[in-house]
PDB file of C-alpha atoms in Angstrom:
ATOM      1  CA  MET A   1     222.006 147.010 362.725  1.00  0.00           C
ATOM      2  CA  LYS A   2     220.049 149.796 362.586  1.00  0.00           C
ATOM      3  CA  VAL A   3     217.452 151.678 364.592  1.00  0.00           C
ATOM      4  CA  ARG A   4     214.199 151.684 362.234  1.00  0.00           C
ATOM      5  CA  LEU A   5     213.027 155.552 362.982  1.00  0.00           C
ATOM      6  CA  THR A   6     209.434 156.972 361.696  1.00  0.00           C
ATOM      7  CA  GLU A   7     209.669 159.653 359.208  1.00  0.00           C
ATOM      8  CA  GLU A   8     208.847 162.561 361.914  1.00  0.00           C
ATOM      9  CA  VAL A   9     211.755 161.439 363.931  1.00  0.00           C
ATOM     10  CA  GLY A  10     214.090 161.311 361.086  1.00  0.00           C
ATOM     11  CA  VAL A  11     213.697 164.191 359.581  1.00  0.00           C
ATOM     12  CA  ALA A  12     214.054 166.087 363.223  1.00  0.00           C
ATOM     13  CA  LEU A  13     217.084 164.644 363.374  1.00  0.00           C
ATOM     14  CA  ALA A  14     218.811 165.126 359.995  1.00  0.00           C
ATOM     15  CA  GLU A  15     217.928 168.772 360.236  1.00  0.00           C
ATOM     16  CA  GLY A  16     219.762 169.042 363.821  1.00  0.00           C
ATOM     17  CA  ARG A  17     216.027 169.825 365.719  1.00  0.00           C
ATOM     18  CA  PRO A  18     215.288 169.150 369.117  1.00  0.00           C
ATOM     19  CA  VAL A  19     214.086 164.889 369.547  1.00  0.00           C
ATOM     20  CA  VAL A  20     213.042 163.634 372.873  1.00  0.00           C
ATOM     21  CA  ALA A  21     213.409 159.903 373.789  1.00  0.00           C
ATOM     22  CA  LEU A  22     210.956 158.103 375.570  1.00  0.00           C
ATOM     23  CA  GLU A  23     211.199 154.976 377.393  1.00  0.00           C
ATOM     24  CA  SER A  24     208.421 152.079 376.834  1.00  0.00           C
ATOM     25  CA  THR A  25     208.978 149.775 380.248  1.00  0.00           C
ATOM     26  CA  ILE A  26     206.444 152.465 381.814  1.00  0.00           C
ATOM     27  CA  ILE A  27     204.011 151.495 379.311  1.00  0.00           C
ATOM     28  CA  SER A  28     204.515 147.771 379.291  1.00  0.00           C
ATOM     29  CA  HIS A  29     205.195 146.936 382.846  1.00  0.00           C
ATOM     30  CA  GLY A  30     204.912 150.334 384.943  1.00  0.00           C
ATOM     31  CA  MET A  31     201.155 151.432 384.464  1.00  0.00           C
ATOM     32  CA  PRO A  32     198.249 149.196 384.441  1.00  0.00           C
ATOM     33  CA  TYR A  33     196.186 149.034 380.637  1.00  0.00           C
ATOM     34  CA  PRO A  34     194.503 151.283 379.945  1.00  0.00           C
ATOM     35  CA  ASP A  35     196.070 154.193 381.924  1.00  0.00           C
ATOM     36  CA  ASN A  36     199.501 153.320 380.671  1.00  0.00           C
ATOM     37  CA  VAL A  37     198.509 154.106 376.563  1.00  0.00           C
ATOM     38  CA  LYS A  38     196.318 157.240 377.584  1.00  0.00           C
ATOM     39  CA  MET A  39     199.215 158.385 379.453  1.00  0.00           C
ATOM     40  CA  ALA A  40     202.139 157.432 376.830  1.00  0.00           C
ATOM     41  CA  THR A  41     199.982 159.105 374.342  1.00  0.00           C
ATOM     42  CA  GLU A  42     199.376 162.243 376.529  1.00  0.00           C
ATOM     43  CA  VAL A  43     203.203 162.531 377.068  1.00  0.00           C
ATOM     44  CA  GLU A  44     203.846 162.439 373.154  1.00  0.00           C
ATOM     45  CA  GLN A  45     201.721 165.443 372.885  1.00  0.00           C
ATOM     46  CA  ILE A  46     203.235 167.345 375.354  1.00  0.00           C
ATOM     47  CA  VAL A  47     206.679 166.990 373.917  1.00  0.00           C
ATOM     48  CA  ARG A  48     205.368 168.198 370.794  1.00  0.00           C
ATOM     49  CA  ASP A  49     203.479 171.492 372.740  1.00  0.00           C
ATOM     50  CA  HIS A  50     206.720 172.402 373.710  1.00  0.00           C
ATOM     51  CA  GLY A  51     208.487 172.136 370.781  1.00  0.00           C
ATOM     52  CA  ALA A  52     210.200 168.890 370.045  1.00  0.00           C
ATOM     53  CA  VAL A  53     209.407 165.612 368.543  1.00  0.00           C
ATOM     54  CA  PRO A  54     208.445 162.634 370.417  1.00  0.00           C
ATOM     55  CA  ALA A  55     210.423 159.099 369.587  1.00  0.00           C
ATOM     56  CA  THR A  56     209.045 156.265 371.987  1.00  0.00           C
ATOM     57  CA  ILE A  57     211.692 153.683 371.489  1.00  0.00           C
ATOM     58  CA  ALA A  58     211.232 149.866 371.628  1.00  0.00           C
ATOM     59  CA  LEU A  59     211.230 146.619 369.708  1.00  0.00           C
ATOM     60  CA  LEU A  60     209.072 145.340 367.646  1.00  0.00           C
ATOM     61  CA  ASP A  61     209.053 141.659 365.867  1.00  0.00           C
ATOM     62  CA  GLY A  62     213.217 142.568 366.915  1.00  0.00           C
ATOM     63  CA  VAL A  63     213.500 145.315 365.278  1.00  0.00           C
ATOM     64  CA  PRO A  64     214.771 148.688 367.491  1.00  0.00           C
ATOM     65  CA  ARG A  65     212.486 151.282 367.262  1.00  0.00           C
ATOM     66  CA  ALA A  66     212.570 155.071 367.530  1.00  0.00           C
ATOM     67  CA  GLY A  67     209.017 156.419 367.189  1.00  0.00           C
ATOM     68  CA  LEU A  68     205.766 154.401 367.225  1.00  0.00           C
ATOM     69  CA  SER A  69     202.536 154.870 365.712  1.00  0.00           C
ATOM     70  CA  PRO A  70     199.499 154.731 368.074  1.00  0.00           C
ATOM     71  CA  ASP A  71     198.641 151.077 366.973  1.00  0.00           C
ATOM     72  CA  ASP A  72     202.345 150.033 368.346  1.00  0.00           C
ATOM     73  CA  LEU A  73     201.482 151.732 371.554  1.00  0.00           C
ATOM     74  CA  GLU A  74     198.530 149.770 371.982  1.00  0.00           C
ATOM     75  CA  LEU A  75     200.360 146.729 371.424  1.00  0.00           C
ATOM     76  CA  LEU A  76     203.281 147.722 374.338  1.00  0.00           C
ATOM     77  CA  ALA A  77     200.366 148.817 376.416  1.00  0.00           C
ATOM     78  CA  SER A  78     198.261 145.449 376.570  1.00  0.00           C
ATOM     79  CA  ASP A  79     199.755 142.673 374.732  1.00  0.00           C
ATOM     80  CA  PRO A  80     201.294 140.068 377.995  1.00  0.00           C
ATOM     81  CA  GLU A  81     203.727 138.899 375.775  1.00  0.00           C
ATOM     82  CA  VAL A  82     205.641 142.069 376.008  1.00  0.00           C
ATOM     83  CA  THR A  83     209.145 141.526 377.335  1.00  0.00           C
ATOM     84  CA  LYS A  84     211.001 143.818 379.570  1.00  0.00           C
ATOM     85  CA  VAL A  85     214.759 144.494 378.136  1.00  0.00           C
ATOM     86  CA  SER A  86     217.551 146.095 379.278  1.00  0.00           C
ATOM     87  CA  VAL A  87     221.109 146.403 377.702  1.00  0.00           C
ATOM     88  CA  ARG A  88     222.092 142.771 378.227  1.00  0.00           C
ATOM     89  CA  ASP A  89     218.819 141.535 376.724  1.00  0.00           C
ATOM     90  CA  LEU A  90     218.864 143.730 373.232  1.00  0.00           C
ATOM     91  CA  PRO A  91     220.924 140.843 371.326  1.00  0.00           C
ATOM     92  CA  TYR A  92     218.497 138.445 372.714  1.00  0.00           C
ATOM     93  CA  VAL A  93     215.342 139.888 371.665  1.00  0.00           C
ATOM     94  CA  VAL A  94     216.407 141.524 368.171  1.00  0.00           C
ATOM     95  CA  ALA A  95     217.436 137.701 367.528  1.00  0.00           C
ATOM     96  CA  ARG A  96     214.370 136.050 368.429  1.00  0.00           C
ATOM     97  CA  GLY A  97     212.250 138.727 366.468  1.00  0.00           C
ATOM     98  CA  LEU A  98     210.353 139.620 369.860  1.00  0.00           C
ATOM     99  CA  HIS A  99     208.137 142.302 371.422  1.00  0.00           C
ATOM    100  CA  GLY A 100     210.271 144.144 373.616  1.00  0.00           C
ATOM    101  CA  ALA A 101     209.857 147.745 376.378  1.00  0.00           C
ATOM    102  CA  THR A 102     212.816 149.208 376.865  1.00  0.00           C
ATOM    103  CA  THR A 103     213.664 150.174 380.589  1.00  0.00           C
ATOM    104  CA  VAL A 104     216.140 153.098 380.999  1.00  0.00           C
ATOM    105  CA  ALA A 105     219.597 152.045 380.286  1.00  0.00           C
ATOM    106  CA  ALA A 106     218.163 149.751 376.755  1.00  0.00           C
ATOM    107  CA  THR A 107     216.688 153.187 376.014  1.00  0.00           C
ATOM    108  CA  MET A 108     219.281 155.168 376.290  1.00  0.00           C
ATOM    109  CA  ARG A 109     221.753 152.828 374.122  1.00  0.00           C
ATOM    110  CA  LEU A 110     219.108 152.793 371.293  1.00  0.00           C
ATOM    111  CA  ALA A 111     218.502 157.192 371.636  1.00  0.00           C
ATOM    112  CA  ALA A 112     222.477 157.400 371.633  1.00  0.00           C
ATOM    113  CA  MET A 113     222.839 154.876 368.527  1.00  0.00           C
ATOM    114  CA  VAL A 114     220.464 157.395 366.587  1.00  0.00           C
ATOM    115  CA  GLY A 115     221.881 160.843 368.353  1.00  0.00           C
ATOM    116  CA  ILE A 116     218.838 161.805 370.336  1.00  0.00           C
ATOM    117  CA  ARG A 117     221.084 163.092 373.545  1.00  0.00           C
ATOM    118  CA  THR A 118     217.618 163.859 375.378  1.00  0.00           C
ATOM    119  CA  PHE A 119     215.640 161.242 377.395  1.00  0.00           C
ATOM    120  CA  VAL A 120     212.302 162.020 379.520  1.00  0.00           C
ATOM    121  CA  THR A 121     211.276 159.181 381.985  1.00  0.00           C
ATOM    122  CA  GLY A 122     209.344 158.683 385.050  1.00  0.00           C
ATOM    123  CA  GLY A 123     211.762 157.360 387.651  1.00  0.00           C
ATOM    124  CA  LEU A 124     215.717 156.532 387.848  1.00  0.00           C
ATOM    125  CA  GLY A 125     216.997 153.016 388.272  1.00  0.00           C
ATOM    126  CA  GLY A 126     219.860 152.486 390.850  1.00  0.00           C
ATOM    127  CA  VAL A 127     221.119 150.296 393.919  1.00  0.00           C
ATOM    128  CA  HIS A 128     218.293 148.059 395.153  1.00  0.00           C
ATOM    129  CA  ARG A 129     218.064 148.292 399.514  1.00  0.00           C
ATOM    130  CA  GLY A 130     219.835 144.920 400.667  1.00  0.00           C
ATOM    131  CA  ALA A 131     222.280 145.623 397.393  1.00  0.00           C
ATOM    132  CA  ALA A 132     225.063 144.774 400.041  1.00  0.00           C
ATOM    133  CA  THR A 133     224.229 141.142 400.163  1.00  0.00           C
ATOM    134  CA  SER A 134     222.562 140.585 397.041  1.00  0.00           C
ATOM    135  CA  PHE A 135     224.337 143.122 394.509  1.00  0.00           C
ATOM    136  CA  ASP A 136     221.227 144.129 393.009  1.00  0.00           C
ATOM    137  CA  ILE A 137     222.197 147.359 391.368  1.00  0.00           C
ATOM    138  CA  SER A 138     220.203 149.063 387.802  1.00  0.00           C
ATOM    139  CA  ALA A 139     222.111 148.976 384.671  1.00  0.00           C
ATOM    140  CA  ASP A 140     220.646 152.577 384.347  1.00  0.00           C
ATOM    141  CA  LEU A 141     223.651 153.374 386.167  1.00  0.00           C
ATOM    142  CA  THR A 142     226.424 151.637 384.578  1.00  0.00           C
ATOM    143  CA  GLU A 143     224.768 152.996 381.055  1.00  0.00           C
ATOM    144  CA  LEU A 144     224.580 156.997 382.529  1.00  0.00           C
ATOM    145  CA  ALA A 145     228.768 156.293 383.280  1.00  0.00           C
ATOM    146  CA  ARG A 146     229.207 155.173 379.529  1.00  0.00           C
ATOM    147  CA  THR A 147     226.550 156.626 376.893  1.00  0.00           C
ATOM    148  CA  GLN A 148     225.938 160.404 376.261  1.00  0.00           C
ATOM    149  CA  VAL A 149     222.611 161.596 376.979  1.00  0.00           C
ATOM    150  CA  ALA A 150     220.730 163.642 379.500  1.00  0.00           C
ATOM    151  CA  VAL A 151     218.165 161.661 381.635  1.00  0.00           C
ATOM    152  CA  VAL A 152     215.141 163.824 383.034  1.00  0.00           C
ATOM    153  CA  SER A 153     213.543 161.870 385.911  1.00  0.00           C
ATOM    154  CA  ALA A 154     211.518 162.581 389.124  1.00  0.00           C
ATOM    155  CA  GLY A 155     214.718 161.411 390.545  1.00  0.00           C
ATOM    156  CA  VAL A 156     215.577 157.698 392.064  1.00  0.00           C
ATOM    157  CA  LYS A 157     212.465 155.330 392.869  1.00  0.00           C
ATOM    158  CA  SER A 158     211.496 155.665 396.466  1.00  0.00           C
ATOM    159  CA  ILE A 159     211.787 152.026 396.686  1.00  0.00           C
ATOM    160  CA  LEU A 160     215.463 151.884 396.399  1.00  0.00           C
ATOM    161  CA  ASP A 161     218.559 152.813 398.102  1.00  0.00           C
ATOM    162  CA  ILE A 162     218.588 156.685 397.460  1.00  0.00           C
ATOM    163  CA  GLY A 163     221.598 157.340 399.025  1.00  0.00           C
ATOM    164  CA  LEU A 164     224.162 154.784 398.033  1.00  0.00           C
ATOM    165  CA  THR A 165     222.789 155.406 393.926  1.00  0.00           C
ATOM    166  CA  LEU A 166     223.592 158.631 394.349  1.00  0.00           C
ATOM    167  CA  GLU A 167     227.202 157.651 395.704  1.00  0.00           C
ATOM    168  CA  THR A 168     227.486 155.331 392.796  1.00  0.00           C
ATOM    169  CA  LEU A 169     226.865 157.964 390.357  1.00  0.00           C
ATOM    170  CA  GLU A 170     229.900 160.152 391.966  1.00  0.00           C
ATOM    171  CA  THR A 171     231.942 156.866 391.601  1.00  0.00           C
ATOM    172  CA  TYR A 172     231.134 156.736 387.822  1.00  0.00           C
ATOM    173  CA  GLY A 173     231.498 160.704 387.513  1.00  0.00           C
ATOM    174  CA  VAL A 174     227.972 161.226 386.369  1.00  0.00           C
ATOM    175  CA  PRO A 175     226.991 164.471 386.800  1.00  0.00           C
ATOM    176  CA  VAL A 176     223.814 164.899 388.577  1.00  0.00           C
ATOM    177  CA  LEU A 177     221.897 168.443 388.380  1.00  0.00           C
ATOM    178  CA  VAL A 178     218.090 168.585 390.507  1.00  0.00           C
ATOM    179  CA  ASN A 179     216.173 171.423 389.104  1.00  0.00           C
ATOM    180  CA  GLY A 180     215.113 173.704 391.450  1.00  0.00           C
ATOM    181  CA  SER A 181     216.248 172.506 394.672  1.00  0.00           C
ATOM    182  CA  ASP A 182     218.384 172.031 397.071  1.00  0.00           C
ATOM    183  CA  GLU A 183     217.317 168.482 397.782  1.00  0.00           C
ATOM    184  CA  PHE A 184     217.527 165.379 395.769  1.00  0.00           C
ATOM    185  CA  PRO A 185     213.766 164.370 394.752  1.00  0.00           C
ATOM    186  CA  ALA A 186     212.754 161.129 395.646  1.00  0.00           C
ATOM    187  CA  PHE A 187     210.365 160.456 393.049  1.00  0.00           C
ATOM    188  CA  TYR A 188     206.735 160.653 394.656  1.00  0.00           C
ATOM    189  CA  SER A 189     207.921 162.888 396.827  1.00  0.00           C
ATOM    190  CA  ARG A 190     210.259 166.496 396.658  1.00  0.00           C
ATOM    191  CA  SER A 191     211.930 165.136 399.462  1.00  0.00           C
ATOM    192  CA  SER A 192     214.802 162.426 400.059  1.00  0.00           C
ATOM    193  CA  GLY A 193     216.560 163.525 403.076  1.00  0.00           C
ATOM    194  CA  PHE A 194     220.039 163.557 400.563  1.00  0.00           C
ATOM    195  CA  ALA A 195     221.371 167.145 399.639  1.00  0.00           C
ATOM    196  CA  ALA A 196     221.621 168.306 395.611  1.00  0.00           C
ATOM    197  CA  PRO A 197     224.600 166.976 394.378  1.00  0.00           C
ATOM    198  CA  LEU A 198     224.075 170.033 391.758  1.00  0.00           C
ATOM    199  CA  ARG A 199     221.517 172.900 391.320  1.00  0.00           C
ATOM    200  CA  ILE A 200     220.320 173.951 388.209  1.00  0.00           C
ATOM    201  CA  ASP A 201     217.471 176.306 387.751  1.00  0.00           C
ATOM    202  CA  GLY A 202     215.203 175.778 384.696  1.00  0.00           C
ATOM    203  CA  PRO A 203     215.705 173.469 381.215  1.00  0.00           C
ATOM    204  CA  GLU A 204     218.052 176.265 380.080  1.00  0.00           C
ATOM    205  CA  GLU A 205     220.719 176.133 382.853  1.00  0.00           C
ATOM    206  CA  ALA A 206     220.233 172.129 382.241  1.00  0.00           C
ATOM    207  CA  ALA A 207     220.978 172.467 378.654  1.00  0.00           C
ATOM    208  CA  ALA A 208     224.166 174.777 378.976  1.00  0.00           C
ATOM    209  CA  VAL A 209     225.499 171.820 381.684  1.00  0.00           C
ATOM    210  CA  MET A 210     224.228 169.213 378.508  1.00  0.00           C
ATOM    211  CA  ARG A 211     226.753 171.250 376.168  1.00  0.00           C
ATOM    212  CA  ALA A 212     230.016 171.552 378.543  1.00  0.00           C
ATOM    213  CA  THR A 213     229.850 167.994 379.549  1.00  0.00           C
ATOM    214  CA  TRP A 214     230.002 166.244 376.196  1.00  0.00           C
ATOM    215  CA  ASP A 215     232.264 169.856 374.913  1.00  0.00           C
ATOM    216  CA  LEU A 216     234.937 168.242 377.805  1.00  0.00           C
ATOM    217  CA  ASP A 217     234.476 164.735 375.944  1.00  0.00           C
ATOM    218  CA  LEU A 218     233.431 163.098 379.283  1.00  0.00           C
ATOM    219  CA  PRO A 219     231.884 160.018 378.269  1.00  0.00           C
ATOM    220  CA  SER A 220     229.141 160.019 380.784  1.00  0.00           C
ATOM    221  CA  GLY A 221     225.420 161.064 380.432  1.00  0.00           C
ATOM    222  CA  LEU A 222     223.675 163.356 383.121  1.00  0.00           C
ATOM    223  CA  VAL A 223     221.030 162.798 385.771  1.00  0.00           C
ATOM    224  CA  VAL A 224     218.179 166.046 385.374  1.00  0.00           C
ATOM    225  CA  ALA A 225     215.912 165.291 388.713  1.00  0.00           C
ATOM    226  CA  ASN A 226     213.007 167.413 388.595  1.00  0.00           C
ATOM    227  CA  PRO A 227     210.731 166.781 391.352  1.00  0.00           C
ATOM    228  CA  VAL A 228     207.758 165.905 391.573  1.00  0.00           C
ATOM    229  CA  PRO A 229     204.773 169.439 391.722  1.00  0.00           C
ATOM    230  CA  VAL A 230     204.020 170.294 394.861  1.00  0.00           C
ATOM    231  CA  ALA A 231     200.272 169.253 394.366  1.00  0.00           C
ATOM    232  CA  ASP A 232     201.220 166.201 392.611  1.00  0.00           C
ATOM    233  CA  GLU A 233     203.960 164.778 395.756  1.00  0.00           C
ATOM    234  CA  ILE A 234     203.282 162.232 397.854  1.00  0.00           C
ATOM    235  CA  PRO A 235     205.348 162.835 401.384  1.00  0.00           C
ATOM    236  CA  ALA A 236     208.197 160.999 402.318  1.00  0.00           C
ATOM    237  CA  GLU A 237     206.956 159.811 405.285  1.00  0.00           C
ATOM    238  CA  VAL A 238     203.618 158.553 404.048  1.00  0.00           C
ATOM    239  CA  ILE A 239     204.862 156.402 400.854  1.00  0.00           C
ATOM    240  CA  GLY A 240     207.806 155.308 402.830  1.00  0.00           C
ATOM    241  CA  ARG A 241     205.173 153.228 404.680  1.00  0.00           C
ATOM    242  CA  HIS A 242     203.845 151.801 402.308  1.00  0.00           C
ATOM    243  CA  ILE A 243     206.790 151.276 400.519  1.00  0.00           C
ATOM    244  CA  GLU A 244     207.968 149.108 403.692  1.00  0.00           C
ATOM    245  CA  GLN A 245     205.091 147.275 403.190  1.00  0.00           C
ATOM    246  CA  ALA A 246     205.491 146.382 399.160  1.00  0.00           C
ATOM    247  CA  LEU A 247     208.994 145.339 400.338  1.00  0.00           C
ATOM    248  CA  ALA A 248     208.098 142.876 402.858  1.00  0.00           C
ATOM    249  CA  ASP A 249     205.462 141.688 400.154  1.00  0.00           C
ATOM    250  CA  ALA A 250     208.295 140.885 397.091  1.00  0.00           C
ATOM    251  CA  GLU A 251     210.105 139.343 399.929  1.00  0.00           C
ATOM    252  CA  ALA A 252     207.426 136.990 401.742  1.00  0.00           C
ATOM    253  CA  ARG A 253     206.874 136.130 397.538  1.00  0.00           C
ATOM    254  CA  GLY A 254     210.577 135.369 396.817  1.00  0.00           C
ATOM    255  CA  ILE A 255     210.348 138.210 394.044  1.00  0.00           C
ATOM    256  CA  HIS A 256     213.782 139.683 393.321  1.00  0.00           C
ATOM    257  CA  GLY A 257     215.552 140.820 390.325  1.00  0.00           C
ATOM    258  CA  LYS A 258     214.072 142.284 387.094  1.00  0.00           C
ATOM    259  CA  ASP A 259     210.404 141.738 388.465  1.00  0.00           C
ATOM    260  CA  ILE A 260     210.867 142.977 391.720  1.00  0.00           C
ATOM    261  CA  THR A 261     210.454 146.679 390.336  1.00  0.00           C
ATOM    262  CA  PRO A 262     207.409 146.328 388.549  1.00  0.00           C
ATOM    263  CA  PHE A 263     206.127 144.055 391.602  1.00  0.00           C
ATOM    264  CA  LEU A 264     206.137 146.726 393.933  1.00  0.00           C
ATOM    265  CA  LEU A 265     205.467 149.833 391.565  1.00  0.00           C
ATOM    266  CA  ALA A 266     202.017 147.851 391.424  1.00  0.00           C
ATOM    267  CA  ARG A 267     201.859 146.841 394.811  1.00  0.00           C
ATOM    268  CA  ILE A 268     201.927 150.155 395.770  1.00  0.00           C
ATOM    269  CA  VAL A 269     199.305 151.402 393.370  1.00  0.00           C
ATOM    270  CA  GLU A 270     197.217 149.094 395.649  1.00  0.00           C
ATOM    271  CA  LEU A 271     198.320 150.097 398.987  1.00  0.00           C
ATOM    272  CA  THR A 272     197.959 153.574 398.271  1.00  0.00           C
ATOM    273  CA  GLY A 273     194.567 153.322 396.632  1.00  0.00           C
ATOM    274  CA  GLY A 274     195.592 154.357 393.337  1.00  0.00           C
ATOM    275  CA  ASP A 275     197.172 157.456 394.575  1.00  0.00           C
ATOM    276  CA  SER A 276     200.780 156.853 393.553  1.00  0.00           C
ATOM    277  CA  LEU A 277     199.365 156.284 389.754  1.00  0.00           C
ATOM    278  CA  ALA A 278     198.197 159.746 389.969  1.00  0.00           C
ATOM    279  CA  THR A 279     201.082 161.252 391.139  1.00  0.00           C
ATOM    280  CA  ASN A 280     203.156 159.190 388.475  1.00  0.00           C
ATOM    281  CA  ILE A 281     201.542 159.984 385.432  1.00  0.00           C
ATOM    282  CA  ALA A 282     201.775 163.737 386.983  1.00  0.00           C
ATOM    283  CA  LEU A 283     205.271 163.605 387.291  1.00  0.00           C
ATOM    284  CA  VAL A 284     205.998 162.309 383.753  1.00  0.00           C
ATOM    285  CA  ARG A 285     203.739 164.760 382.089  1.00  0.00           C
ATOM    286  CA  ASP A 286     205.611 167.235 384.158  1.00  0.00           C
ATOM    287  CA  ASN A 287     209.158 165.382 383.137  1.00  0.00           C
ATOM    288  CA  ALA A 288     207.880 165.471 379.627  1.00  0.00           C
ATOM    289  CA  ALA A 289     207.578 169.459 379.569  1.00  0.00           C
ATOM    290  CA  PHE A 290     210.822 170.076 381.290  1.00  0.00           C
ATOM    291  CA  GLY A 291     212.937 167.594 378.824  1.00  0.00           C
ATOM    292  CA  ALA A 292     211.109 169.368 375.705  1.00  0.00           C
ATOM    293  CA  ARG A 293     212.080 172.986 376.496  1.00  0.00           C
ATOM    294  CA  MET A 294     215.382 171.397 377.273  1.00  0.00           C
ATOM    295  CA  ALA A 295     216.016 169.879 374.446  1.00  0.00           C
ATOM    296  CA  VAL A 296     214.784 172.455 372.300  1.00  0.00           C
ATOM    297  CA  SER A 297     217.604 174.728 374.724  1.00  0.00           C
ATOM    298  CA  TYR A 298     220.387 172.225 373.567  1.00  0.00           C
ATOM    299  CA  ALA A 299     219.183 172.080 369.706  1.00  0.00           C
ATOM    300  CA  GLY A 300     219.699 175.846 369.981  1.00  0.00           C
ATOM    301  CA  ARG A 301     222.532 175.807 371.642  1.00  0.00           C
ATOM    302  CA  GLN A 302     224.098 173.437 369.222  1.00  0.00           C
ATOM    303  CA  ALA A 303     223.255 175.635 366.078  1.00  0.00           C
ATOM    304  CA  GLU A 304     224.920 178.518 367.770  1.00  0.00           C
TER     305      GLU A 304
END
């Protein structure tokens, strides 16, 4: 099955111009309406303003899409029937002709199918707290091990076990780059307590590592962690208290599996009085600008 491209995305790919993939779960399950559609539209424009073509990825009526219209974005942002789609869910959603918003893993897979190498998101999935007994580990990590796409994020989502996530990425041989810092970021916060596995300074250096990774014929993608801007972060000790409360609430309500991340993010918005939503939007905007510049640099290197 082919991924349906908009004319803008199709022409850019055919001409070797920079294209940036954007996930859609952040629209359907990551933020409330209408903040989600406003954010999605702004992020696409930020990518264009920095010289690349945005390709928001989703499934509509069972058809994988790279590039969406304003009406498509509105549907994803407001329709409660849109399902959250990871890689394992793709065949089911396609076969049944459903609407689906793609996670990091599914977005990577569909982006790779059409040759998009750069992908921007908010936070990366990983090893959930308590995974020693629950075995709850995001498919984002296995997809990074086998799919040649660079994922720009503000680090691993703070609700996860960041240390075990970094250990798993090391085991899978995935390069983990941190922009402008010697410490790995934690989504809402610039600090996590864990050292940056590999430091780069600026999108050009990230693009150089992208090219070297695939010139070496490595099968993996890359993690490019871009810390949330200083002015927008929530200090780790502050957000940590809210995360612990949200985790306790999820446990009390018996929420697990793929439902837990949307629940926790929404609960943290409530507990922070909306501050976490403002931080989430700010970091996605910043990642979009960084990722677009990275894609432009990578396309330039490929043309050399």
